[in-house]
PDB file of C-alpha atoms in Angstrom:
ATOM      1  CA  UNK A 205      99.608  67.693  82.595  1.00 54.00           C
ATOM      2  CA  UNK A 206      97.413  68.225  85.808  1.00 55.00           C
ATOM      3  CA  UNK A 207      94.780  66.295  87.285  1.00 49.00           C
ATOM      4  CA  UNK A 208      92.277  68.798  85.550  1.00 54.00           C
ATOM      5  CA  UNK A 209      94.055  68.810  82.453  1.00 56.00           C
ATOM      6  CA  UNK A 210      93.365  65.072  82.228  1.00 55.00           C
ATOM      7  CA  UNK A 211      90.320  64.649  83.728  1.00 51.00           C
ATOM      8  CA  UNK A 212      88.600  67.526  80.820  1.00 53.00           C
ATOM      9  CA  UNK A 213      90.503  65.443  77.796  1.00 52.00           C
ATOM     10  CA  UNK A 214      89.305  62.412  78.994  1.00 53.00           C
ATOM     11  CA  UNK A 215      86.030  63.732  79.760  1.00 50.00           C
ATOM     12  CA  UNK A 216      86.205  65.180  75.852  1.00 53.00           C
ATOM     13  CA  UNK A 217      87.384  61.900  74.458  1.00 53.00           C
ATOM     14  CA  UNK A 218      84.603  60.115  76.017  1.00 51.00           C
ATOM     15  CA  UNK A 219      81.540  62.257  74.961  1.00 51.00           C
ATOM     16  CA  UNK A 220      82.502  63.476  71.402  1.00 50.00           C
ATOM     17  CA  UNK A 221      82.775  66.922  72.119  1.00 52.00           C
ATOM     18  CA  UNK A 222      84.721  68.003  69.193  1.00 54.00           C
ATOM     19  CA  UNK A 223      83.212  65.143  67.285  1.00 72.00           C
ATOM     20  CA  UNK A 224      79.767  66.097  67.883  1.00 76.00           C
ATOM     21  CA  UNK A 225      80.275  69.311  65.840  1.00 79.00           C
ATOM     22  CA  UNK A 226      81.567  67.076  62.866  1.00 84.00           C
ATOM     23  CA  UNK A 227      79.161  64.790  63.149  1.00 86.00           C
ATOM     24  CA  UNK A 228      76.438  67.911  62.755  1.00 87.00           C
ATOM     25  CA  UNK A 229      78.497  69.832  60.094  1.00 86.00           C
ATOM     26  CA  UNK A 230      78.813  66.521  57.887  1.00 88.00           C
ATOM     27  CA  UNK A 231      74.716  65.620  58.269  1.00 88.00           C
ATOM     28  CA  UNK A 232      73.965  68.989  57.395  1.00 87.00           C
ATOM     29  CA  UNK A 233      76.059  68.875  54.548  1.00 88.00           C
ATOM     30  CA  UNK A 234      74.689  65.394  53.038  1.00 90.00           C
ATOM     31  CA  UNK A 235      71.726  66.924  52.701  1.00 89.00           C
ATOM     32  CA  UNK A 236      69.694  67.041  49.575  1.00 90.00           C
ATOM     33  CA  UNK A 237      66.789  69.322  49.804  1.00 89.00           C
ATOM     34  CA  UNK A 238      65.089  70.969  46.765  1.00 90.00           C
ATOM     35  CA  UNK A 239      65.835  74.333  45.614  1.00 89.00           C
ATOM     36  CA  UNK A 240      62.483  75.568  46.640  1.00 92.00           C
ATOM     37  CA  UNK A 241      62.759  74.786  50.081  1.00 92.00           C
ATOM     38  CA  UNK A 242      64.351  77.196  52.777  1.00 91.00           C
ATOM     39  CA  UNK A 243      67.126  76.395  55.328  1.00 87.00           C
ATOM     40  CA  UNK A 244      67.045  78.854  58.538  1.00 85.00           C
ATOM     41  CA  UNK A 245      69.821  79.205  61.254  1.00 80.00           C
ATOM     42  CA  UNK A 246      68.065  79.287  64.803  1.00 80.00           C
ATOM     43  CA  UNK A 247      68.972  82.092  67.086  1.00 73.00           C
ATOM     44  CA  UNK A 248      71.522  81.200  69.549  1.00 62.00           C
ATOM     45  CA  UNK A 249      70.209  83.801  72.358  1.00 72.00           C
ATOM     46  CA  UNK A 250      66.906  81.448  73.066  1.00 75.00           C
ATOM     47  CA  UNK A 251      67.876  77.767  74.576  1.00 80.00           C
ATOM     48  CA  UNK A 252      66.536  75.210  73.296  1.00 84.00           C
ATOM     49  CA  UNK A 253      68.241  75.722  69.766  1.00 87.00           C
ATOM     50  CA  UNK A 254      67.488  73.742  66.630  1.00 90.00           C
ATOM     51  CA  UNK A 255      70.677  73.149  64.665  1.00 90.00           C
ATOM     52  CA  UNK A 256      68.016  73.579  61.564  1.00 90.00           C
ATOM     53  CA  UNK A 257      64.805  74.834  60.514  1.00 92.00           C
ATOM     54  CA  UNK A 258      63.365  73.616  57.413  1.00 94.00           C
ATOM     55  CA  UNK A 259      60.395  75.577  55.805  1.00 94.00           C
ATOM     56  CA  UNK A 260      59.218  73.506  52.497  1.00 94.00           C
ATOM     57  CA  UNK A 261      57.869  74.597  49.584  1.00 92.00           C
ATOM     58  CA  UNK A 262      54.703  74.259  51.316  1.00 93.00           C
ATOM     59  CA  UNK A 263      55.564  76.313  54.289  1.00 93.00           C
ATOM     60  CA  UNK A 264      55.391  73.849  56.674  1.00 94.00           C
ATOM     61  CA  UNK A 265      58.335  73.881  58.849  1.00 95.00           C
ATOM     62  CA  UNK A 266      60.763  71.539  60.621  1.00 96.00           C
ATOM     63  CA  UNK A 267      62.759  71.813  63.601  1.00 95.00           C
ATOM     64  CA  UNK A 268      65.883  69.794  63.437  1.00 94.00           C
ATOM     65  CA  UNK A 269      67.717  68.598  66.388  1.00 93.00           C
ATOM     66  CA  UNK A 270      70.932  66.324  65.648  1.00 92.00           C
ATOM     67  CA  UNK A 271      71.951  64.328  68.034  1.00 90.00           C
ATOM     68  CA  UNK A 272      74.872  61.646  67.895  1.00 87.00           C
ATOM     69  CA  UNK A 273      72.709  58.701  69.672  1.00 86.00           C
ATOM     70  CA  UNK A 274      73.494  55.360  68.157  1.00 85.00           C
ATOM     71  CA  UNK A 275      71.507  53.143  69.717  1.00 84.00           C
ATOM     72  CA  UNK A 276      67.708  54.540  71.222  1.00 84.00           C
ATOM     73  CA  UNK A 277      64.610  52.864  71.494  1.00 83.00           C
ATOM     74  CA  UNK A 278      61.056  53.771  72.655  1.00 85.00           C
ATOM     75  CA  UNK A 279      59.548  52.456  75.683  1.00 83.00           C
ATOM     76  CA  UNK A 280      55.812  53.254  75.390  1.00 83.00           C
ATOM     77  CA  UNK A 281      54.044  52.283  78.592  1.00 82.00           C
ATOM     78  CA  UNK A 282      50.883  53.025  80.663  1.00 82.00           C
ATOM     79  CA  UNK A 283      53.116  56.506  82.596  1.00 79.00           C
ATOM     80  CA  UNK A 284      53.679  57.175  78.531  1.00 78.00           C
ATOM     81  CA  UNK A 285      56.473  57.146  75.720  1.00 81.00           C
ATOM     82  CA  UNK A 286      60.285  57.671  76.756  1.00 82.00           C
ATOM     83  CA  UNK A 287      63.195  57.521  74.840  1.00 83.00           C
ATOM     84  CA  UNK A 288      65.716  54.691  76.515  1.00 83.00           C
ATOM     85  CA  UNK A 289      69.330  53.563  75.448  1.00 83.00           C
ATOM     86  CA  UNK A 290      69.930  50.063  74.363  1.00 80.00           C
ATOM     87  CA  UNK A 291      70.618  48.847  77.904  1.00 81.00           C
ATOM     88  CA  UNK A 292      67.169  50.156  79.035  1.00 82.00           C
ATOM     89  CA  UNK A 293      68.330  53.466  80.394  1.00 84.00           C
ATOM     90  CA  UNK A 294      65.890  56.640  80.407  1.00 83.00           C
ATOM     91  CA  UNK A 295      68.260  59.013  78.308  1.00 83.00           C
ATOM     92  CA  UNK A 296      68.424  61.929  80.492  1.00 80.00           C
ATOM     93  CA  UNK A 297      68.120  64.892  80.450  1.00 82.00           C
ATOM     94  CA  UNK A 298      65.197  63.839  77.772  1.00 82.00           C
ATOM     95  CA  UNK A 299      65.421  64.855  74.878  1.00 87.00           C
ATOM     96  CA  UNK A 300      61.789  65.010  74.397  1.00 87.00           C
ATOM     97  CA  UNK A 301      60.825  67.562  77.257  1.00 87.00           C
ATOM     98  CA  UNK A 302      63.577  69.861  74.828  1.00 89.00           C
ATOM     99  CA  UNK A 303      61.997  68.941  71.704  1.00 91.00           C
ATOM    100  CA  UNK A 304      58.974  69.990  72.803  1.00 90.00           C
ATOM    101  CA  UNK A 305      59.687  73.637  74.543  1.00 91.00           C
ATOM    102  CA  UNK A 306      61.791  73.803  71.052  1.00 91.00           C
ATOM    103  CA  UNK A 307      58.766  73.133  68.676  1.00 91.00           C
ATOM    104  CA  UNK A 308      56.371  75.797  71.082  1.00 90.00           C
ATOM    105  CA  UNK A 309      59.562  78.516  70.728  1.00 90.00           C
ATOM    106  CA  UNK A 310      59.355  78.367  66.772  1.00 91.00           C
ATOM    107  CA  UNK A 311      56.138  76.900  65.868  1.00 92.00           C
ATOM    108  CA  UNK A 312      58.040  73.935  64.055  1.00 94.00           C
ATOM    109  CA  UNK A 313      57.451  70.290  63.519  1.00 94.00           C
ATOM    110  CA  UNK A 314      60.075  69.158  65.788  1.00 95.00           C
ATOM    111  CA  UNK A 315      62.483  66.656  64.153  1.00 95.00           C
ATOM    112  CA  UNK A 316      65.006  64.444  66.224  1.00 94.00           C
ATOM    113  CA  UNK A 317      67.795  63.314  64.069  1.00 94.00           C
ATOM    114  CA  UNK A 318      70.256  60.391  64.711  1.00 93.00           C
ATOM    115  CA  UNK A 319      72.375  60.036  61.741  1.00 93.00           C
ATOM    116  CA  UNK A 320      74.204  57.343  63.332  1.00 89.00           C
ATOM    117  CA  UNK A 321      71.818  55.212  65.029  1.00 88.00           C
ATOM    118  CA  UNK A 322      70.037  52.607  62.781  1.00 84.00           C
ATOM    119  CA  UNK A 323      67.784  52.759  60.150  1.00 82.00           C
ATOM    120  CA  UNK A 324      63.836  53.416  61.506  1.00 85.00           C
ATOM    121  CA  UNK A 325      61.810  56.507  61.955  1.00 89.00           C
ATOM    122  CA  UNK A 326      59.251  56.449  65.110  1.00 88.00           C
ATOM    123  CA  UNK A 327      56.534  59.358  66.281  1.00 86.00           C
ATOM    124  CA  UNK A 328      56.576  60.092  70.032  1.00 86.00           C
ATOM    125  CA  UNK A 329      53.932  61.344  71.765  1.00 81.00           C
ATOM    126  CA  UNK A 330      54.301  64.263  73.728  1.00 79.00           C
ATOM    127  CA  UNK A 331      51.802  67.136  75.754  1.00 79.00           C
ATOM    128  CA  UNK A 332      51.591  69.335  72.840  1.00 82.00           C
ATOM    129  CA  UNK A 333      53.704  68.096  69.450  1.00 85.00           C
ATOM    130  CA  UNK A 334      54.523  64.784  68.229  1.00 90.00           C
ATOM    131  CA  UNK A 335      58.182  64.527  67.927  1.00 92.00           C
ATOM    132  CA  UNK A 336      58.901  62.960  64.944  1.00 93.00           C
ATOM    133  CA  UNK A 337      62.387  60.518  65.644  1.00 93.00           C
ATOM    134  CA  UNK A 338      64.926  59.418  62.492  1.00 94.00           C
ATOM    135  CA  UNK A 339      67.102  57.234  62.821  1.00 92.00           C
ATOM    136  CA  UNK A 340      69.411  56.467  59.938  1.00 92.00           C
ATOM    137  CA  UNK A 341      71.175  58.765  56.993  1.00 92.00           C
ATOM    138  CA  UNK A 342      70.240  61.994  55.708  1.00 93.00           C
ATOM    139  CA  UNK A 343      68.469  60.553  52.780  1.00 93.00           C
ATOM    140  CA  UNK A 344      66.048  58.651  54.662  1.00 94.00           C
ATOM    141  CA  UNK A 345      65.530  62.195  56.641  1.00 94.00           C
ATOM    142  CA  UNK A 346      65.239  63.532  53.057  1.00 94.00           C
ATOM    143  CA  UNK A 347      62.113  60.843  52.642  1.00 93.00           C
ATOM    144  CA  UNK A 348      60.529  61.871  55.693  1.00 92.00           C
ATOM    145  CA  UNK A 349      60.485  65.012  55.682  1.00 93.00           C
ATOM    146  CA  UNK A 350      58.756  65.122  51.867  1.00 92.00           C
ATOM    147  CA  UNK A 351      56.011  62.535  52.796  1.00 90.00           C
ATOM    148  CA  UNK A 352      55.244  64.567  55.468  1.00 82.00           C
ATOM    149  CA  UNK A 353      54.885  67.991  53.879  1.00 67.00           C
TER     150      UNK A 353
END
C-alpha cells in the first residue's frame, strides 16, 4: 500500500466517511412521521443540500440537515451565537452560515440534526432564519418538529 493509499484510509477511518452515510440512512429510517405529512428529496445540482425536506400536514416545511456531531454547544456572546465543540472550538466551516443559504434556497425551516449528540434542542439566531438545533434521537426530532407546526 502507498503513502496515498494510507494516508486516504486513515483519513476515512478518522472522519466517518462511509459511516456518515449510515449514520444518515439509519436516522432517516427511525423516523416516525404521520401519513399526512410529505417527505421530499433535495436536488443534488444546488449546494447547500438538505438530506430532507419535511412539508406537514400544515404545509409548513422543514429543512433537515444531519450531521454526525456528538458533542456541540452554543456560545452566545456580544459578536453573536456560534456553534463550538466540547473543547471550545468554533466548528468550522459553520454550519450555520450553510443552514442559512440552505433555508433562503428552499424557503424551509432549517433543521440541524445530531442524532448522536445528547439529548437538548436549542434555536440559533442567525441574519435571516432561526436555525432550529436537535440534539438527541429521531423521536425527540419527531416532538419538535409537531410542536412547531
Amino acid at each position: 500500500m502507498s503513502f496515498t493509499d494510507r494516508a486516504a484510509w486513515m483519513l476515512r477511518c478518522h472522519t466517518g466517511w462511509p459511516r456518515i452515510d449510515d449514520l444518515k440512512r439509519s436516522s432517516m429510517q427511525a423516523l416516525q412521521l404521520p401519513p399526512s405529512w410529505e417527505i421530499q428529496q433535495d436536488s443534488d445540482q444546488e449546494r447547500p443540500v438538505a438530506d430532507l425536506i419535511l412539508v406537514s400536514d400544515s404545509g409548513q416545511r422543514f429543512a433537515v440537515v444531519i450531521e454526525s456531531f456528538e458533542h456541540v454547544m452554543l456560545l452566545t456572546s456580544s459578536r453573536g451565537q456560534r456553534l463550538l465543540w466540547r473543547n471550545s472550538l468554533p466548528i468550522f466551516p459553520s454550519p450555520l452560515k450553510m443552514m442559512e443559504k440552505l433555508a433562503t434556497r428552499t424557503r424551509a425551516a432549517p433543521v440541524l440534526w445530531l442524532p448522536r449528540a445528547r439529548f437538548g434542542v436549542f434555536d440559533v439566531r442567525t441574519d435571516t432564519w432561526p436555525v432550529m438545533v436537535v440534539r438527541g434521537r429521531a423521536g425527540l426530532l419527531e416532538q419538535v418538529l409537531y410542536s412547531s407546526r
